Coordinates of C-alpha atoms in Angstrom, one line a residue:
M9 CA 0.0 0.0 0.0
D10 CA 1.6 3.3 -1.1
Y11 CA 1.2 6.6 0.7
R12 CA -1.7 7.7 -1.5
K13 CA -3.8 4.7 -0.6
A14 CA -2.9 5.2 3.0
F15 CA -4.0 8.7 2.8
A16 CA -7.2 7.8 1.1
F17 CA -8.0 5.2 3.8
V18 CA -7.4 7.8 6.5
V19 CA -9.7 10.3 4.8
V20 CA -12.4 7.7 4.2
F21 CA -12.2 6.6 7.8
I22 CA -12.5 10.1 9.2
S23 CA -15.3 10.9 6.8
F24 CA -17.2 7.7 7.8
A25 CA -16.8 8.6 11.5
M26 CA -18.1 12.1 10.9
S27 CA -20.9 10.9 8.8
A28 CA -21.9 8.4 11.4
S29 CA -21.9 11.2 14.0
A30 CA -24.1 13.4 11.8
F31 CA -26.5 10.5 11.4
Q32 CA -26.7 9.9 15.1
D33 CA -27.1 13.6 15.7
T34 CA -30.6 13.4 14.2
K35 CA -31.5 10.8 16.7
S36 CA -29.8 11.7 19.9
D37 CA -29.8 14.9 21.9
S38 CA -26.6 13.7 23.7
V39 CA -24.7 13.7 20.4
K40 CA -25.7 17.3 19.8
N41 CA -24.0 18.2 23.0
V42 CA -20.6 16.9 21.8
D43 CA -17.9 19.5 22.7
V44 CA -16.0 20.6 19.7
Q45 CA -12.8 22.6 20.0
Y46 CA -9.6 23.5 18.3
T47 CA -6.6 23.0 20.6
S48 CA -2.8 22.7 20.3
K49 CA -3.4 19.1 19.4
G50 CA -5.8 19.8 16.5
F51 CA -9.5 19.5 16.2
Q52 CA -11.0 18.0 19.4
F53 CA -14.3 16.3 19.9
T54 CA -15.5 15.3 23.5
S55 CA -18.5 13.3 24.4
P56 CA -21.0 14.9 26.8
D57 CA -20.1 12.3 29.6
N58 CA -16.4 13.1 29.2
K59 CA -15.5 9.5 28.6
Y60 CA -14.5 9.7 25.0
R61 CA -12.3 12.2 23.1
L62 CA -11.0 12.3 19.6
Q63 CA -8.2 14.6 18.5
I64 CA -7.1 15.0 14.9
G65 CA -4.2 17.0 13.8
G66 CA -1.5 17.2 11.1
R67 CA 1.9 18.8 10.4
L68 CA 3.7 19.7 7.2
Q69 CA 7.3 20.7 6.8
F70 CA 8.4 22.3 3.5
R71 CA 12.3 22.6 3.1
Y72 CA 14.9 24.0 0.9
A73 CA 18.6 22.9 1.2
Y74 CA 21.9 23.6 -0.5
P75 CA 24.2 21.8 -1.4
A76 CA 22.7 18.8 0.4
D77 CA 20.1 18.1 3.2
Q78 CA 21.2 15.1 5.1
D79 CA 24.1 15.2 7.5
P80 CA 27.3 13.7 6.1
V81 CA 28.0 10.2 7.4
S82 CA 31.1 9.1 5.5
F83 CA 33.8 10.8 3.4
D84 CA 31.8 9.9 0.2
D85 CA 29.1 12.2 1.3
F86 CA 31.5 15.1 0.9
D87 CA 32.1 14.3 -2.7
V88 CA 28.5 14.1 -4.0
P89 CA 27.5 16.8 -6.6
K90 CA 26.1 20.0 -5.2
R91 CA 22.2 20.3 -5.5
N92 CA 19.4 22.7 -4.9
I93 CA 16.8 20.7 -3.0
F94 CA 13.1 21.5 -2.5
K95 CA 11.2 18.9 -0.6
I96 CA 8.2 18.1 1.7
N97 CA 10.3 16.9 4.6
R98 CA 7.5 15.6 6.7
A99 CA 3.8 15.1 6.3
R100 CA 2.2 13.7 9.5
L101 CA -1.3 12.7 10.5
K102 CA -1.9 12.5 14.3
V103 CA -4.9 11.0 16.0
G104 CA -5.3 10.8 19.8
G105 CA -7.6 11.1 22.7
F106 CA -9.1 8.9 25.4
A107 CA -11.8 6.2 25.5
H108 CA -13.9 4.7 28.3
Q109 CA -12.1 6.8 30.9
P110 CA -10.2 10.1 30.7
W111 CA -7.1 8.3 32.0
L112 CA -7.1 5.6 29.3
K113 CA -5.5 7.4 26.4
Y114 CA -4.6 6.4 22.9
Y115 CA -2.4 7.9 20.1
F116 CA -1.2 7.1 16.7
E117 CA 0.9 8.9 14.3
Y118 CA 1.4 8.2 10.5
E119 CA 4.0 9.7 8.1
L120 CA 2.1 10.0 4.8
G121 CA 5.2 10.9 2.7
A122 CA 7.1 7.7 3.6
N123 CA 4.1 5.4 4.3
R124 CA 5.2 4.7 7.8
L125 CA 3.1 4.0 10.9
L126 CA 5.3 5.7 13.5
N127 CA 3.4 5.6 16.8
F128 CA 0.6 3.4 18.1
E129 CA 0.2 3.4 21.8
V130 CA -2.4 3.0 24.6
K131 CA -1.6 4.8 28.0
A132 CA -3.1 4.1 31.4
E133 CA -2.4 7.4 33.3
K134 CA -4.8 7.2 36.4
W135 CA -2.0 8.1 38.8
E136 CA 0.6 10.7 38.2
W137 CA 3.2 8.6 40.1
L138 CA 2.5 5.4 38.3
S139 CA 1.5 5.1 34.6
F140 CA 1.7 2.4 31.9
K141 CA 2.1 2.5 28.2
F142 CA 1.9 -0.3 25.6
G143 CA 2.6 -0.2 21.8
Q144 CA 5.2 1.5 19.7
W145 CA 6.7 4.9 20.4
K146 CA 10.0 6.9 20.6
V147 CA 11.7 5.5 23.7
E148 CA 12.3 7.9 26.4
Y149 CA 16.1 7.9 26.2
T150 CA 17.4 11.2 24.9
R151 CA 15.9 14.6 25.1
E152 CA 16.9 15.6 21.6
R153 CA 15.1 12.6 20.1
S154 CA 12.1 12.8 22.5
I155 CA 11.3 16.4 21.3
S156 CA 9.0 16.2 18.4
S157 CA 10.3 17.3 15.0
G158 CA 7.7 20.0 15.1
K159 CA 8.9 21.5 18.4
Q160 CA 12.6 21.5 17.8
Q161 CA 14.7 24.6 18.3
M162 CA 17.1 23.8 15.5
M163 CA 15.9 22.6 12.1
E164 CA 17.0 19.1 12.8
R165 CA 18.8 17.0 15.4
S166 CA 22.5 16.9 15.8
I167 CA 25.0 14.5 14.2
I168 CA 25.2 12.4 17.4
N169 CA 21.5 11.5 17.2
R170 CA 22.2 8.9 14.5
P171 CA 24.7 6.7 16.4
F172 CA 23.1 7.0 19.8
T173 CA 19.3 7.1 19.5
L174 CA 17.1 4.1 20.3
D175 CA 14.2 5.8 18.2
R176 CA 10.9 3.9 18.1
Q177 CA 10.5 0.4 19.6
Q178 CA 7.7 -1.9 20.6
G179 CA 7.0 -2.9 24.2
V180 CA 5.8 -1.8 27.5
S181 CA 6.7 1.1 29.8
M182 CA 6.1 2.2 33.4
Y183 CA 6.6 5.9 34.3
G184 CA 5.6 8.5 36.8
H185 CA 6.3 11.9 38.4
F186 CA 7.0 12.5 42.1
D187 CA 7.0 15.6 44.4
K188 CA 5.9 17.9 41.6
G189 CA 7.5 21.3 42.1
G190 CA 9.6 20.4 45.1
L191 CA 13.4 19.9 45.5
A192 CA 12.8 16.1 45.3
D193 CA 10.8 16.5 42.0
F194 CA 11.8 13.7 39.6
N195 CA 10.3 11.7 36.7
Y196 CA 11.2 8.2 35.8
H197 CA 10.7 5.8 32.8
F198 CA 11.4 2.1 32.7
S199 CA 10.8 0.2 29.5
I200 CA 11.0 -3.4 28.2
L201 CA 11.1 -3.7 24.4
T202 CA 11.7 -6.0 21.6
G203 CA 14.8 -4.0 20.6
N204 CA 14.4 -4.5 16.9
G205 CA 13.1 -1.0 15.9
R206 CA 10.1 0.5 14.3
G207 CA 7.8 -1.8 12.5
A208 CA 9.4 -5.0 13.8
R209 CA 6.6 -7.5 14.4
E210 CA 8.7 -10.0 16.4
N211 CA 12.0 -10.3 18.2
D212 CA 15.1 -11.9 16.7
D213 CA 15.9 -13.9 19.8
E214 CA 14.9 -14.4 23.4
K215 CA 16.7 -11.3 24.6
L216 CA 15.0 -8.0 25.1
M217 CA 15.9 -4.3 25.2
Y218 CA 15.9 -2.7 28.7
V219 CA 15.8 1.1 29.1
G220 CA 15.7 3.2 32.2
K221 CA 15.7 7.0 32.6
V222 CA 15.5 9.4 35.7
F223 CA 15.0 13.2 35.5
W224 CA 15.8 15.3 38.6
N225 CA 14.0 18.6 38.3
F226 CA 15.8 20.5 40.9
M227 CA 14.3 23.8 39.9
G228 CA 10.5 23.9 39.3
D229 CA 8.6 20.9 38.0
G230 CA 10.8 20.1 35.0
V231 CA 11.8 21.5 31.6
A232 CA 9.1 20.9 28.9
I233 CA 10.0 18.4 26.1
S234 CA 10.1 21.2 23.6
G235 CA 12.7 23.6 22.2
S236 CA 13.0 27.2 22.9
D237 CA 11.6 29.2 25.9
L238 CA 8.6 30.8 24.1
A239 CA 6.7 31.2 27.4
H240 CA 9.4 33.5 28.9
Q241 CA 9.7 31.4 32.2
E242 CA 9.6 33.9 35.1
T243 CA 11.1 31.3 37.4
P244 CA 14.1 29.1 36.4
Q245 CA 13.3 25.6 35.2
A246 CA 16.2 23.1 35.2
S247 CA 16.7 19.4 35.0
F248 CA 19.4 16.7 35.0
A249 CA 18.7 13.3 33.6
L250 CA 20.5 10.0 33.4
A251 CA 19.5 7.1 31.1
G252 CA 20.9 3.7 30.3
A253 CA 20.0 0.9 27.9
T254 CA 21.1 -2.5 27.0
N255 CA 20.2 -4.6 23.9
T256 CA 21.1 -7.6 21.8
S257 CA 20.0 -7.7 18.2
P258 CA 21.2 -7.7 14.6
Y259 CA 21.6 -3.9 14.6
T260 CA 24.0 -1.2 15.8
R261 CA 21.7 1.8 15.2
F262 CA 18.0 2.7 14.9
S263 CA 16.1 5.4 13.0
S264 CA 12.5 6.0 12.0
S265 CA 13.1 3.5 9.2
G266 CA 13.8 0.8 11.7
G267 CA 17.0 -1.1 12.6
G268 CA 20.2 -0.5 10.7
E269 CA 24.0 -0.5 10.9
L270 CA 26.6 2.2 11.8
E271 CA 29.5 2.8 9.4
G272 CA 31.9 -0.1 9.4
Y273 CA 29.5 -2.8 10.5
E274 CA 28.0 -5.5 8.3
D275 CA 24.4 -6.5 8.3
G276 CA 24.0 -8.5 11.5
E277 CA 22.6 -11.9 12.2
A278 CA 20.2 -12.7 15.0
G279 CA 21.6 -11.6 18.4
Q280 CA 25.0 -10.7 16.8
Y281 CA 25.5 -7.2 18.4
K282 CA 25.2 -6.4 22.1
T283 CA 25.0 -2.7 22.8
D284 CA 25.3 -1.1 26.2
Q285 CA 24.9 2.7 26.4
W286 CA 24.2 5.6 28.7
V287 CA 23.6 9.3 28.4
F288 CA 23.8 12.2 30.8
E289 CA 21.7 15.3 29.8
T290 CA 21.0 18.9 31.1
A291 CA 18.1 21.2 30.3
F292 CA 17.4 24.8 31.4
Q293 CA 14.9 27.6 30.6
Y294 CA 14.6 31.1 32.0
K295 CA 13.4 34.4 30.7
S296 CA 13.5 33.5 27.0
F297 CA 16.9 31.7 27.3
S298 CA 17.0 28.0 26.8
W299 CA 19.8 25.4 27.1
Q300 CA 20.1 21.6 26.5
S301 CA 23.0 19.2 26.3
E302 CA 23.8 15.4 26.1
Y303 CA 26.9 13.4 26.7
H304 CA 26.8 9.8 25.4
R305 CA 28.8 6.6 25.7
K306 CA 28.2 3.3 23.9
R307 CA 29.8 -0.1 23.7
I308 CA 29.2 -2.5 20.8
I309 CA 30.2 -6.1 21.2
D310 CA 30.2 -8.3 18.2
N311 CA 29.2 -11.8 19.6
L312 CA 30.4 -13.5 16.4
T313 CA 33.9 -12.1 16.2
G314 CA 34.5 -10.9 19.7
G315 CA 35.2 -7.3 18.6
R316 CA 34.5 -4.4 20.9
D317 CA 34.1 -0.8 20.0
H318 CA 33.5 2.2 22.2
L319 CA 31.8 5.3 20.9
A320 CA 31.3 8.8 22.5
G321 CA 29.4 12.0 21.6
F322 CA 28.3 15.3 23.0
Y323 CA 26.3 18.3 21.9
G324 CA 25.5 21.6 23.7
Q325 CA 22.7 23.9 22.4
G326 CA 21.4 27.2 23.4
G327 CA 19.0 29.9 22.2
Y328 CA 17.4 33.2 23.0
V329 CA 14.0 34.7 22.1
L330 CA 14.9 38.3 21.2
N331 CA 11.4 40.0 21.6
H332 CA 9.4 38.1 24.1
E333 CA 7.2 41.1 24.8
A334 CA 5.8 40.8 21.2
A335 CA 3.8 37.8 22.2
A336 CA 1.3 40.0 24.1
E337 CA 0.7 41.9 21.0
G338 CA 0.1 38.9 18.7
K339 CA 3.3 39.6 16.8
P340 CA 5.9 37.1 15.6
L341 CA 8.7 36.1 17.9
Y342 CA 12.3 35.9 16.8
E343 CA 14.9 33.6 18.2
I344 CA 18.6 33.0 17.5
A345 CA 20.1 29.6 18.5
A346 CA 23.4 27.8 18.1
R347 CA 24.7 24.2 18.6
Y348 CA 28.0 22.4 18.8
A349 CA 28.3 18.6 18.4
Y350 CA 31.2 16.3 18.6
Y351 CA 31.3 12.6 17.8
Q352 CA 34.1 9.9 18.3
P353 CA 33.4 6.7 16.4
E354 CA 36.1 4.9 18.4
L355 CA 37.5 6.1 21.7
S356 CA 40.7 4.2 21.2
I357 CA 41.6 6.6 18.2
P358 CA 40.9 10.0 19.8
K359 CA 42.0 11.9 16.7
N360 CA 39.2 10.4 14.7
S361 CA 36.3 12.7 15.1
E362 CA 33.3 14.5 13.6
E363 CA 32.2 18.0 14.5
E364 CA 29.2 20.1 13.7
F365 CA 28.8 23.9 14.2
S366 CA 25.2 25.2 13.5
L367 CA 23.5 28.6 13.8
A368 CA 19.8 28.9 13.4
F369 CA 17.2 31.7 13.2
N370 CA 13.5 31.2 14.0
C371 CA 10.5 33.3 13.3
F372 CA 7.4 32.0 15.3
F373 CA 4.2 33.3 13.8
N374 CA 2.1 31.1 16.2
G375 CA 4.7 29.2 18.4
H376 CA 6.0 26.0 16.9
R377 CA 2.7 25.4 15.0
N378 CA 3.5 28.1 12.4
K379 CA 7.2 29.0 12.1
L380 CA 10.0 29.7 9.7
T381 CA 13.5 28.4 10.3
T382 CA 16.8 28.9 8.6
D383 CA 20.1 27.4 9.5
V384 CA 23.8 27.4 8.5
T385 CA 25.9 24.4 9.4
Y386 CA 29.7 23.6 9.2
F387 CA 30.8 20.0 9.2
D388 CA 34.4 18.9 9.9
F389 CA 35.5 15.3 9.7
D390 CA 38.9 14.1 10.6
R391 CA 40.3 10.6 10.4
A392 CA 43.9 10.8 11.5
S393 CA 44.1 7.0 11.3
I394 CA 43.9 7.2 7.6
N395 CA 45.3 10.7 7.2
R396 CA 42.1 12.1 5.8
E397 CA 40.1 15.3 6.4
A398 CA 37.0 16.7 4.8
S399 CA 34.7 19.7 5.6
S400 CA 31.7 21.4 4.1
W401 CA 28.9 24.1 4.6
R402 CA 25.2 23.7 4.3
F403 CA 22.3 26.2 4.1
R404 CA 18.6 25.4 4.7
V405 CA 15.2 27.1 5.0
Q406 CA 12.1 25.4 6.4
Y407 CA 8.5 26.4 6.9
D408 CA 6.7 24.3 9.6
F409 CA 2.8 24.4 9.6
S410 CA 0.6 22.4 11.9
F411 CA -3.1 22.2 12.1

């Protein structure tokens, strides 16, 4: 089924649901009392008894890039011909809400352009300190990956996202929030997953992926999982977080496409690669200034050859909204942001490294739901082990529109 058929199916489904509601509307006074609103999650329909809610929204990203769009991965990427690129970068349909009880929630997200079902999940959130989730979603491991592509401060994630993200997995999760607003305020997540990536319908062996993360929100009740301080926080919001993961699978990396391999690794067999990794991250927002950072370590063991590799990476990112007072007047907000990222593919060869220097400018017409972003990035790859270097510049513009 291609994306056109998928889109047609979604349209027919929604049309059928609305037609059914309209038909029932002629028979039931209760249906006439359905609450209809437009919220930050799109169009929202809530039943009179507040036991059912349907939210439908979407997002489109239009992008121009020169001389390329994707981050370089190998030296071959520096030698490709220069191009002017216009593209629809993302086209998402999002459906969520709750059913039977307000605390029993559901959500799914579909990428129309690539014909991918990204998220499908059911959450039981009756208690703030103890909740459960089932399905497929972006694992709560790194802040950079957890932030939606529609709420990023920079146009895209850094170069260290590729080697370290766990991306979307299928499984179950337990999570909660304690002492909200106090000094002992913290969030936790613990997940058990198949560890084979998005779209995997079964595991490759009897071993599972285990992921844990703890946030300590020592100022306020935590920093929102969103880029930029558009709210102009009057009190500082700060968090430290530590996460760890272990997995055995045929893969050394994950993305929204599913499981894959890092540079230098062959396609794996069932249970071939054991990966153990951890990340320490910081986040801070105060009076239009925002900051976030991550430091990563990862070990990959090849169970067939006995080989061991150790990877490391870091990024630091900050931004400032230049005219926060314009929000009260309904005028656009302007932000400038910058990021530095550093990646070591093998710690035993410290002079082999990849660096990213990025500068971005945002114009928010209506927060992240209607914004224009432009960025300039400089990449510098150094492989002292083979006496090779390469560098390049990239320029991009993107318009992000949500409804």
